[in-house]
Coordinates of C-alpha atoms in Angstrom, one line a residue:
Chain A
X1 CA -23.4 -28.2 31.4
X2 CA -25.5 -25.2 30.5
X3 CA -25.4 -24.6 26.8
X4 CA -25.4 -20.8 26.1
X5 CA -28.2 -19.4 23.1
X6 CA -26.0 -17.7 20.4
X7 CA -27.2 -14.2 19.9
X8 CA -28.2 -12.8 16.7
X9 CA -27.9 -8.7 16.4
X10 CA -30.5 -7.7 13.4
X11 CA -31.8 -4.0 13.0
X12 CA -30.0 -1.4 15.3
X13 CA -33.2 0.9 17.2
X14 CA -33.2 3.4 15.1
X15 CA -32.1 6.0 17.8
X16 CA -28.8 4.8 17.8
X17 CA -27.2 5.5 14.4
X18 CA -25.4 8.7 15.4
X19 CA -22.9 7.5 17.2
X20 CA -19.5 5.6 15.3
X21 CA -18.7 3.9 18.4
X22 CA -21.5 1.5 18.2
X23 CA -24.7 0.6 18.3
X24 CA -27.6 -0.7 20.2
X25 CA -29.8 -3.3 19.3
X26 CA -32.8 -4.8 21.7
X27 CA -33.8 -8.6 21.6
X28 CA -37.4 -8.4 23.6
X29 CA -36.8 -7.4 27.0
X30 CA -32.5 -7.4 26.8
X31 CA -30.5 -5.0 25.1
X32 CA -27.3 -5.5 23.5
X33 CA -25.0 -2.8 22.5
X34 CA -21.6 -2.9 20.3
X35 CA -18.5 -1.2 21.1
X36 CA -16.6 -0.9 17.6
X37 CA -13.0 -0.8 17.0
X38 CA -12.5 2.9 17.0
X39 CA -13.6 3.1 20.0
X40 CA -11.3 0.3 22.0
X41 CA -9.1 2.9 23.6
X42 CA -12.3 5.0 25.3
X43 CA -13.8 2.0 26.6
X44 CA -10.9 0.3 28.0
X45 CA -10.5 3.9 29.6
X46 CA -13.4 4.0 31.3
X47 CA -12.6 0.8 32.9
X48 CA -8.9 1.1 33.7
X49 CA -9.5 4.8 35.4
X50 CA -11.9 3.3 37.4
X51 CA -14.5 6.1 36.3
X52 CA -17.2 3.0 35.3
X53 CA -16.9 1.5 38.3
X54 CA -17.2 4.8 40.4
X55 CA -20.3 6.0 38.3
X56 CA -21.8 2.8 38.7
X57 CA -21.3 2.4 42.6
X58 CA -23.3 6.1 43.0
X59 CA -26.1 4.7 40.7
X60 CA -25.4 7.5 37.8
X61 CA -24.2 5.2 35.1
X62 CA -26.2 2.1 33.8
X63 CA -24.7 -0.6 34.8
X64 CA -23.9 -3.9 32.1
X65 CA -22.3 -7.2 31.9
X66 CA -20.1 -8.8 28.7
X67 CA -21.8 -10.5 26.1
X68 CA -19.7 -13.7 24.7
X69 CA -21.7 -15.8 23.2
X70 CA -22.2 -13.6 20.3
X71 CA -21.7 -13.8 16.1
X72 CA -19.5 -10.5 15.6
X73 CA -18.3 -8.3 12.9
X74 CA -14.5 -7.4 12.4
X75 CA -15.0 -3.8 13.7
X76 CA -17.0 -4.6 16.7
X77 CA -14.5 -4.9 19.8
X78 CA -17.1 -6.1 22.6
X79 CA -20.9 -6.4 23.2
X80 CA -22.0 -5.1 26.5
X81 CA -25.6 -6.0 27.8
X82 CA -26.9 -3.0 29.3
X83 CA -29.4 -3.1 32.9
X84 CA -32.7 -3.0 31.6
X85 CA -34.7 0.1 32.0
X86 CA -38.2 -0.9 32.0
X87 CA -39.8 2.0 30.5
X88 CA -38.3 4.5 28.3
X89 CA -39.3 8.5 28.6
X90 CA -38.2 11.4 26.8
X91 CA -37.2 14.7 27.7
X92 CA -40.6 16.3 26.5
X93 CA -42.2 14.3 28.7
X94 CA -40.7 15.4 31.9
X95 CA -42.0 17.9 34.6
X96 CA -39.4 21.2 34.8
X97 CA -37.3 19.2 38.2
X98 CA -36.9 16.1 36.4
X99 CA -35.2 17.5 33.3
X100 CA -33.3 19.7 36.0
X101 CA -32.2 17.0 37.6
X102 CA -31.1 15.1 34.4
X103 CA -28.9 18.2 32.9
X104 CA -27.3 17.9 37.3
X105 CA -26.2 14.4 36.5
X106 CA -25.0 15.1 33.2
X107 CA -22.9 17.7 34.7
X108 CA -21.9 15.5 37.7
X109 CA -20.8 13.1 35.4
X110 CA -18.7 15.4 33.1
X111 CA -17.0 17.0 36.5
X112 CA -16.0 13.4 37.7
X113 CA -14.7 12.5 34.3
X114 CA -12.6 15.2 34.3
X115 CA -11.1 14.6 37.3
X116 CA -10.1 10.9 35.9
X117 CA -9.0 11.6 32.5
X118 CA -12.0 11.6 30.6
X119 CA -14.7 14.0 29.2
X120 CA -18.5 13.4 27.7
X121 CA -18.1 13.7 24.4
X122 CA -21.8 14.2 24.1
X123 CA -24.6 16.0 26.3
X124 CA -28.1 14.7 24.7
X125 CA -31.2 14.4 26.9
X126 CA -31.2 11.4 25.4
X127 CA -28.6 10.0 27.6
X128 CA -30.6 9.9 30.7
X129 CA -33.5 8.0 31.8
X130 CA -35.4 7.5 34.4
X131 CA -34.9 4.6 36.4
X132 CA -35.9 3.2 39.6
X133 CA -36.9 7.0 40.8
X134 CA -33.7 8.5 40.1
X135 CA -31.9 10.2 36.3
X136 CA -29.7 7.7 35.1
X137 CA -26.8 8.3 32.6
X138 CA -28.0 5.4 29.8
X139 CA -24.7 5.8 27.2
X140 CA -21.5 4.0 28.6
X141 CA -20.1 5.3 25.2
X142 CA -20.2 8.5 25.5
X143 CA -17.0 9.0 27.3
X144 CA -13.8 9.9 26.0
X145 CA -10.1 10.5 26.6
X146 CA -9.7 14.0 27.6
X147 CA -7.0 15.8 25.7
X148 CA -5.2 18.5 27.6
X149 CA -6.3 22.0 26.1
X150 CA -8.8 21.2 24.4
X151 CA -12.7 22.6 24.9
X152 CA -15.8 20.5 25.9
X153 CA -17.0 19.2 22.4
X154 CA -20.8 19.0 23.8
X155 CA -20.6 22.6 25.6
X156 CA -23.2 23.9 22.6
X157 CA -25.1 20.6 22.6
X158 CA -25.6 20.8 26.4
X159 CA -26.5 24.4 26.1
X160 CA -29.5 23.6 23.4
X161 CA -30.7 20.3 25.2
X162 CA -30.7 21.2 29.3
X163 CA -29.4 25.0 29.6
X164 CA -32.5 26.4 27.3
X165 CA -35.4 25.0 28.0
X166 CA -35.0 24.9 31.6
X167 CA -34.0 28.6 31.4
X168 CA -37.2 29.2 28.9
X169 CA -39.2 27.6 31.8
X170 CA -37.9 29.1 34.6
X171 CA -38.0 32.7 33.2
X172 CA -41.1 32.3 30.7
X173 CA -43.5 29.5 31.0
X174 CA -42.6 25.8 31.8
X175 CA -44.4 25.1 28.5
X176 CA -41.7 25.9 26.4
X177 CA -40.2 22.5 27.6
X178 CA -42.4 21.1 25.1
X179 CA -40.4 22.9 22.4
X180 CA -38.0 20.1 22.3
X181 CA -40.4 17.7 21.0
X182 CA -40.0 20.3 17.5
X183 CA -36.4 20.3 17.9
X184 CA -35.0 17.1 18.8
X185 CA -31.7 17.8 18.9
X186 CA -32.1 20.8 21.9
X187 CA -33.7 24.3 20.9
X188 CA -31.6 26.7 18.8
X189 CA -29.9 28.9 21.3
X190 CA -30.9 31.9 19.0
X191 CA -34.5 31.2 19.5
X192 CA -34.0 31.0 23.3
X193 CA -31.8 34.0 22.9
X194 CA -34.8 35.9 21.5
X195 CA -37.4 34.7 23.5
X196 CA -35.8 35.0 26.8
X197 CA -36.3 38.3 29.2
X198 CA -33.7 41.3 28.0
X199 CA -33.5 41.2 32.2
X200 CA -31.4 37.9 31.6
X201 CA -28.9 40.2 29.9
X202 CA -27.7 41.3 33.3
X203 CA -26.8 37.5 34.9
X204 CA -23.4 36.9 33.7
X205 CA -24.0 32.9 33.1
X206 CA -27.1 33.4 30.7
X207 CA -25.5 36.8 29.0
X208 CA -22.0 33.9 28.3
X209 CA -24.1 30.6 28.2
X210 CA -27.2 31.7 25.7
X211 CA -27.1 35.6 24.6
X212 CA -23.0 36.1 23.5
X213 CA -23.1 31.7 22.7
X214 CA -26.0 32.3 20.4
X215 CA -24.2 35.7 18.7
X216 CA -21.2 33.7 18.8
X217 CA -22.2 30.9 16.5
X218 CA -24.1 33.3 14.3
X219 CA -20.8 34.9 13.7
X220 CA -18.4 32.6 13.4
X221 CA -20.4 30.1 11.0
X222 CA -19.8 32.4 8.2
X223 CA -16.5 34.1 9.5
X224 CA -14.4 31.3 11.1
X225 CA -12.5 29.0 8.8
X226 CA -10.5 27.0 10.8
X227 CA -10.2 25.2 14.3
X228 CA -8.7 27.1 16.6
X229 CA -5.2 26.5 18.3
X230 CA -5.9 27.7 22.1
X231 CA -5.2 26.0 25.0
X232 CA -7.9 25.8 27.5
X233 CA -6.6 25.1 30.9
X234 CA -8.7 21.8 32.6
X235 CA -9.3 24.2 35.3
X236 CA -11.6 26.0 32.8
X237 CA -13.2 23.3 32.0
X238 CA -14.1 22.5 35.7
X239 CA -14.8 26.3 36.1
X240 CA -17.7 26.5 33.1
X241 CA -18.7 23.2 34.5
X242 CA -19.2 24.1 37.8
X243 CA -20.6 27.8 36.7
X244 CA -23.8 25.8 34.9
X245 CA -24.3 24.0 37.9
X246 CA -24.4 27.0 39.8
X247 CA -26.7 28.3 37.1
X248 CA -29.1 25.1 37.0
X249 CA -29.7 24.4 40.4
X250 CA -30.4 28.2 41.0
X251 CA -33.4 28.0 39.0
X252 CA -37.0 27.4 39.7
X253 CA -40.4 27.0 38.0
X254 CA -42.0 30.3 39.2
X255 CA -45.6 29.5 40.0
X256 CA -47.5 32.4 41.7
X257 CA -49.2 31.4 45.1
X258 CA -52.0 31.9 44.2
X259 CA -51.8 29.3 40.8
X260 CA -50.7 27.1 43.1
X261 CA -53.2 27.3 45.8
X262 CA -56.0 27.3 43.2
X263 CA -54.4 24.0 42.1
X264 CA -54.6 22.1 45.2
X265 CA -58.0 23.7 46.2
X266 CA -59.5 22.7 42.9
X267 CA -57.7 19.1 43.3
X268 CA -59.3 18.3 46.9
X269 CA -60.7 14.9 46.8
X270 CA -63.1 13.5 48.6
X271 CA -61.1 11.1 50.6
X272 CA -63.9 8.6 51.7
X273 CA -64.6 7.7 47.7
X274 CA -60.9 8.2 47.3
X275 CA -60.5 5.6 50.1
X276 CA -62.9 3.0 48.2
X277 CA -62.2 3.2 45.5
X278 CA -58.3 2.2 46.5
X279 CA -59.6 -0.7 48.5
X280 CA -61.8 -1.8 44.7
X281 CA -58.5 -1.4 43.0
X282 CA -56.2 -3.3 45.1
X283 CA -58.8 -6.4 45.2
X284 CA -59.2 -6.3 41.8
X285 CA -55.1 -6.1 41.2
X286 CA -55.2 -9.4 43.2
X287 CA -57.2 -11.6 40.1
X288 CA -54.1 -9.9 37.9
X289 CA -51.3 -11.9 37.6
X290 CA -48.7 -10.1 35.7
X291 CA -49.0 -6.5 37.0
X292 CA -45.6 -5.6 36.3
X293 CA -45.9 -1.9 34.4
X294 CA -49.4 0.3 35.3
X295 CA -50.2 3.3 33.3
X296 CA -52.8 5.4 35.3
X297 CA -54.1 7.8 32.7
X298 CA -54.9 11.2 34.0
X299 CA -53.0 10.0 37.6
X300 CA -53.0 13.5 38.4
X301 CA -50.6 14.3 41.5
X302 CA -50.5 10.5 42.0
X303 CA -52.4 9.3 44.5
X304 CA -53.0 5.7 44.0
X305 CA -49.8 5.0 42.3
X306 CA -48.4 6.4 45.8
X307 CA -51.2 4.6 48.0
X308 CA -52.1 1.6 46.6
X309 CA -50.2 -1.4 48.0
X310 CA -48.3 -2.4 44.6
X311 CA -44.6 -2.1 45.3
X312 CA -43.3 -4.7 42.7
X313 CA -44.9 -2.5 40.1
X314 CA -44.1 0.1 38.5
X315 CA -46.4 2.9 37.6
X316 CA -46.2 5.5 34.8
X317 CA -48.5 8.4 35.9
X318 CA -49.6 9.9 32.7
X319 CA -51.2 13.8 33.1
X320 CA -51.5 16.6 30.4
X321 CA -51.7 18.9 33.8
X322 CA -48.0 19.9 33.9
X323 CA -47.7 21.3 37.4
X324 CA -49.9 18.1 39.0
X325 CA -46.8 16.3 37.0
X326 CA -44.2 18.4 38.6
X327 CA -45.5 18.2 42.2
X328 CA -46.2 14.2 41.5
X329 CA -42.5 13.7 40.9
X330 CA -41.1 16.4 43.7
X331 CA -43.1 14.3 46.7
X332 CA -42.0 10.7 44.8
X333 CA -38.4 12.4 45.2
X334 CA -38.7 14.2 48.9
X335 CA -40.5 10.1 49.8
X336 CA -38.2 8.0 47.9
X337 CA -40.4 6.3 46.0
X338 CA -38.9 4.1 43.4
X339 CA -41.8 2.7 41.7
X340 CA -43.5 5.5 40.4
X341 CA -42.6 7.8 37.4
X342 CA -44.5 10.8 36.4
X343 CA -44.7 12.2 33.3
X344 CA -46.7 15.0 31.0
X345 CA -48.3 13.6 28.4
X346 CA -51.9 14.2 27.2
X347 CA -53.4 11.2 26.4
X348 CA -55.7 12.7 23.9
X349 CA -52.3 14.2 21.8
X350 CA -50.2 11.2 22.9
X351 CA -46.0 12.0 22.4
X352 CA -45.4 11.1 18.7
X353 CA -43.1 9.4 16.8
X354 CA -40.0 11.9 16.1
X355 CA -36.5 12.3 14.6
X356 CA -35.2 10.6 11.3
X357 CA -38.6 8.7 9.4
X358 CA -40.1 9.3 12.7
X359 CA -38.5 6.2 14.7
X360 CA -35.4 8.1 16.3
X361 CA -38.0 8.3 19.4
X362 CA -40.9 6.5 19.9
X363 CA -44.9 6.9 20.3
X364 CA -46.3 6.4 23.6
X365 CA -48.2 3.6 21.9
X366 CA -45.3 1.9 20.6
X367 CA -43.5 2.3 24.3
X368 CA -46.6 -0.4 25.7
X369 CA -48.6 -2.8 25.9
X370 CA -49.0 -2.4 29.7
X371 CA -49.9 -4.6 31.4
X372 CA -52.7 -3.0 33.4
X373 CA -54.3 0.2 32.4
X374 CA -55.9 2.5 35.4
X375 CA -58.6 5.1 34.0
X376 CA -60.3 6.4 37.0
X377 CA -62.5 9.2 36.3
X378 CA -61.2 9.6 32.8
X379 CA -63.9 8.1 30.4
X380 CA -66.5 11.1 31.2
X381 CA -64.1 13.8 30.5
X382 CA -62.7 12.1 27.1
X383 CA -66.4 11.9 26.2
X384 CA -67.8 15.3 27.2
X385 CA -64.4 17.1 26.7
X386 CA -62.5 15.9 23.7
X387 CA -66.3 14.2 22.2
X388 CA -64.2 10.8 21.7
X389 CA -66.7 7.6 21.6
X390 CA -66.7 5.0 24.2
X391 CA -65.6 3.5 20.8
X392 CA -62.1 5.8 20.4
X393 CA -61.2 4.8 23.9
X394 CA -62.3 1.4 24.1
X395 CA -60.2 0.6 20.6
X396 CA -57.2 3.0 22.2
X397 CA -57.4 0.5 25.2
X398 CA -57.1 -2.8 23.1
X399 CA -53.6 -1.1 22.0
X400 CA -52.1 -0.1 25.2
X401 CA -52.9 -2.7 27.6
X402 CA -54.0 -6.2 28.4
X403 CA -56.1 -5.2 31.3
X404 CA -57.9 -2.1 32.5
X405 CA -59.7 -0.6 35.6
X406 CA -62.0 2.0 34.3
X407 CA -64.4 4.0 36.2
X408 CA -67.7 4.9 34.4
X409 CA -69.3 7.8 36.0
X410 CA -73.4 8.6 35.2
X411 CA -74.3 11.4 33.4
X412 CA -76.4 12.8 36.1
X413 CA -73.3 13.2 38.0
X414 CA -72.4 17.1 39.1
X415 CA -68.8 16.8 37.1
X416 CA -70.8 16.0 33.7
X417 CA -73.4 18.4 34.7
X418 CA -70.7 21.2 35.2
X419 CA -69.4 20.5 31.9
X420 CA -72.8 20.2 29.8
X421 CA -73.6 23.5 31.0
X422 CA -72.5 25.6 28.2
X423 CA -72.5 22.9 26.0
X424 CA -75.4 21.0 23.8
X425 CA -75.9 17.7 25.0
X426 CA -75.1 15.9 21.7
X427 CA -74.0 12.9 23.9
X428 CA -77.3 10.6 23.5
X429 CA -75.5 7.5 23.4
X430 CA -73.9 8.3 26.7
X431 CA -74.9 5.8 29.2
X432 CA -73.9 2.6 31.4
X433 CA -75.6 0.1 28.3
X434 CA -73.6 1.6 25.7
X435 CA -70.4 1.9 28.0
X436 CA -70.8 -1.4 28.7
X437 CA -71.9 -2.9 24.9
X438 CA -69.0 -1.1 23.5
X439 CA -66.5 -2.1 25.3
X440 CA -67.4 -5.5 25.8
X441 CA -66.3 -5.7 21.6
X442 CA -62.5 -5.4 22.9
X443 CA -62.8 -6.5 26.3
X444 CA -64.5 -9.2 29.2
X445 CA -65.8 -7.6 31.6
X446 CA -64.3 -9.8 34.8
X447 CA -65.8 -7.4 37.4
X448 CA -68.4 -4.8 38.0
X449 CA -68.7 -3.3 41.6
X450 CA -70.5 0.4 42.4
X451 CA -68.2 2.8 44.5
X452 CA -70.6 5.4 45.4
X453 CA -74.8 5.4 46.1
X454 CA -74.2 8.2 42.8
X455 CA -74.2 5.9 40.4
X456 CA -70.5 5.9 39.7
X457 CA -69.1 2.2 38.7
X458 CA -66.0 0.8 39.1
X459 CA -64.6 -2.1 35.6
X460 CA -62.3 -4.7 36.0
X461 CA -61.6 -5.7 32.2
X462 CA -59.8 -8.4 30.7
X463 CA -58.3 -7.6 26.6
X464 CA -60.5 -10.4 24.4
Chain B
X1 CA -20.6 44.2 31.3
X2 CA -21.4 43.3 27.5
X3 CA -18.8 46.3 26.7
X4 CA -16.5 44.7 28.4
X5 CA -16.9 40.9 27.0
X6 CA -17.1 42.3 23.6
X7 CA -13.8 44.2 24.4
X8 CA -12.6 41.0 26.0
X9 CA -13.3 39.0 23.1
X10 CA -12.2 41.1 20.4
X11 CA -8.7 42.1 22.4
X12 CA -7.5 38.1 23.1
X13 CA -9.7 35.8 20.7
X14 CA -10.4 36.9 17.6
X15 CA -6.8 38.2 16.4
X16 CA -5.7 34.1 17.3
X17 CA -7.8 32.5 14.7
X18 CA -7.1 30.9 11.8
X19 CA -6.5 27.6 10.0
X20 CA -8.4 25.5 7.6
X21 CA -12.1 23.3 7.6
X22 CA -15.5 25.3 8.7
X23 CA -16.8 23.7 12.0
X24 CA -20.2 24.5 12.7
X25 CA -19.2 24.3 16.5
X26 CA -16.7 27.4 16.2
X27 CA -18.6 30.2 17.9
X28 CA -19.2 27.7 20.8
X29 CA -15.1 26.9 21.2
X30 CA -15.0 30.5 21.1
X31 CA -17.1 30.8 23.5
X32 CA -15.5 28.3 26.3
X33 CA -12.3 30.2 25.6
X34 CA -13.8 33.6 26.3
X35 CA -15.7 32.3 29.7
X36 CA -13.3 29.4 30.1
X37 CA -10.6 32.7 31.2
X38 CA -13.0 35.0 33.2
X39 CA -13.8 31.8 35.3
X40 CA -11.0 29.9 35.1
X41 CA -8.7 32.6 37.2
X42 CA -11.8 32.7 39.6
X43 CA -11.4 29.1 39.7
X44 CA -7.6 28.8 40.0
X45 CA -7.5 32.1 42.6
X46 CA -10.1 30.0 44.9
X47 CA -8.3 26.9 44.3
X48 CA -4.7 28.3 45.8
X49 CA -7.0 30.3 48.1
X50 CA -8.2 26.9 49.6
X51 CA -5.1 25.1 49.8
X52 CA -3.5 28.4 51.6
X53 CA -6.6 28.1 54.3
X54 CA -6.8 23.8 54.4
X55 CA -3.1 24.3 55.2
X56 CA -3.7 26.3 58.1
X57 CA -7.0 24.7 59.3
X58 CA -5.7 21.2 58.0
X59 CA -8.6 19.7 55.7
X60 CA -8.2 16.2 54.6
X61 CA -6.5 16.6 51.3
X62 CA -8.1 13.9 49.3
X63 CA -11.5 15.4 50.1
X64 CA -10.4 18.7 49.1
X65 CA -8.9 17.2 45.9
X66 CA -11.7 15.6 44.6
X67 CA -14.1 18.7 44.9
X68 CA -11.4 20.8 43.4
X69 CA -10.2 18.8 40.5
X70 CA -6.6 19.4 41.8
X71 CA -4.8 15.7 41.7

């Protein structure tokens, strides 16, 4: 008879306390998550209308299973173990289409609740993660009886967290986006109001949604004293639904032809070294054992995540180039590709810690170890660029992952010759003896293998 | 068309309010109210519009249903 481990819940994540109806708690790699009392009549909703299970057949609700063997407090109801989502990103961190796509399922979800009795009674970003390719609603709880008459409790919150800064982007500069790492909980929509076009007057949805919204709670705050007693028809419900659908999937990241051209002209690779060094990588993946999570640092539009032979992992393309980001995740989406997840994130400025004592949401660095590392053509421009030491980024390294592929390219090569030349060369230290002395403090250096007749060197590296 | 959502607002929401606690959501209720019944008719007049024509051209009901929110 298999004897069942008695789980202990100590320390919600710190993300979670917002919410009455319970909250989450993570044991390593499993995550448990309460349902409280007050909630009993939501959750057995869900199930009984058959909305869980319909949301979970299309792959827009995380799926979880019932946790029994469990010590629990009077006011908890149930414990639910959620699917595990592998790596967690935030809204700040994704390209224009993803958070697009995110504020489409959102909606999706909300239109299909109606329809079965229930509503969302919240709209964060927060909800939805990325998993497995595809936006993917992450708060069972969030769901609740809809009342006849009454409005969408998370119209405004949806408005600040999807509705703005996709509209800031499409109409000013995709950016903007990164204004929600300032205001967690979705930008005020009197700031958007301001800083979008006046143009944007003259489309009905943004004039309702964002200028008259943003009026509207600037007015009411100190006028209205009291909840008011209308009846709004589901129908209208549907109907403002279904108008910011309309709204959202009309809208595009504007990028002249010519940005874009420039981008992919200055982005040709050469693809004989490009070729090499794939078949380097994939042999040295083979002396890995666990590869199960890859960062590629500076991954650009994603070409080895995309080419190397590495299905079973999964690969978080990290870029500060936003539109290399945005095109990385459009192709992964047009291909289907599962295993791959692009997001923006300069490396050198890595996504803090934010919200309440800073743990609400947490720092790239805290989100790893990984367990392989790939920085191909990185070092040199950390070096010349941002003047970190082989030092910095050999001690960054030792936080993030357990093993790393790094390329070291030679100072006589044309990149680093481009970028010394308005700059003094205070870089003395630069070479492949110090590269190699350095890093050899945090890391063994399991292979060494050249990749061009340039100079340019190709690390396998194992954490000491 | 602002002219006419102010008038719009002013003529059927604000006379209606009242009652007691501040709610910091209020201009946003507001809001869904004064949208909610531009698009709302629009929504109900295609709504009849397409059960007139599915009865006539004879789309599956369910299917039409579901899209509609009509159960």
């Amino acid at each position: 008879m298999k004897i069942m481990k008695r789980v202990e819940l100590n320390n919600p994540l710190e993300g979670s306390y917002k919410d009455p109806s319970g909250l989450v708690y993570s044991s390593g790699k499993k995550i448990y998550r309460t349902v409280n009392r007050n909630y009993k009549s939501n959750y057995d909703l869900l199930i009984s209308s058959g909305l869980y299970e319909e949301l979970v057949d299309k792959n827009y609700l995380v799926s979880y299973t019932s946790v029994n063997n469990i010590k629990k407090l009077l006011e908890i109801y149930k414990v639910i173990r959620p699917q595990y989502i592998p790596f967690i990103s935030y809204p700040y961190e994704w390209c224009f289409s993803q958070l697009k796509d995110a504020a489409l399922l959102t909606l999706e979800i909300n239109r299909r609740s109606l329809l079965k009795g229930m509503i969302l009674k919240d709209a964060s970003t927060y909800n939805v993660q990325f998993n497995k390719g595809k936006p993917l609603f992450i708060d069972s709880l969030s769901f609740e009886k809809y009342k006849e008459g009454e409005p969408w409790i998370a119209y405004q919150q949806f408005c600040r967290h999807f509705l703005a800064p996709l509209l800031l982007a499409a109409y000013c500069d995709f950016r903007l986006i990164h204004l929600l790492k300032t205001y967690i909980d979705g930008i005020p929509l009197d700031l958007t109001s301001k800083i979008l076009p006046y143009k944007t007057h003259f489309n009905f949805s943004i004039l309702s949604h964002i200028h008259f919204h943003a009026k509207a709670e600037n007015y009411f705050e100190s006028k209205f004293k009291g909840r008011s007693k209308y009846f709004l028809p589901k129908n209208s419900l549907l109907a403002i639904n279904d108008n910011l659908k309309e709204l959202i999937t009309s809208l595009e990241l504007k990028i002249k032809s010519t940005e874009w051209s420039d981008y992919y002209s200055d982005n040709s690779y050469d693809s004989r070294s490009l070729q090499t060094k794939k078949r380097l990588i994939e042999k040295f993946m083979k002396s890995i054992k666990t590869k199960k999570i890859i960062w590629d640092l500076g991954s650009n539009i994603g070409f080895f995540s995309k080419n190397l032979n590495l299905e079973k992992s999964l690969f978080i393309d990290i870029d500060n180039d936003y539109l290399a980001i945005e095109e990385n995740y459009l192709d992964t989406k047009k291909k289907g590709i599962s295993n791959v997840l692009p997001l923006n994130i300069d490396i050198t400025n890595p996504s803090p810690g934010i919200g309440w004592t800073n743990s609400e949401r947490m720092t790239l660095v805290e989100r790893g170890p990984c367990d392989v590392v790939l920085a191909l053509a990185l070092v040199h421009h950390l070096v010349f660029s941002y003047n970190l030491s082989f030092a910095n980024i050999s001690d960054f390294f030792k936080r993030i992952t357990k093993w790393c592929i790094v390329e070291f390219v030679p100072k006589n090569d044309l990149q680093i010759k481009r970028m010394l030349l308005n700059k003094k060369d205070i870089y003395t230290d630069y070479d492949q003896i110090n590269f190699e002395k350095v890093f050899s403090k945090n890391f063994t250096i399991m292979e060494k293998v050249s990749i061009n007749s340039l100079g340019r060197l190709l690390y396998l590296m194992k954490k000491k | 068309m602002v002219i006419l959502l102010i008038i719009l607002f002013y003529l059927f929401v604000t006379p209606r309010m009242v009652y007691a606690y501040i709610d910091p959501g209020s201009g946003s209720y507001f809001i869904q109210i004064l949208i909610g019944l531009l698009l709302g008719s629009a929504f109900t007049i295609k709504l009849y519009w397409k059960k007139i024509k599915d009865r006539f051209i004879g789309k599956n009901k369910n299917e039409n249903n579901e899209e509609s929110g009509v159960k």
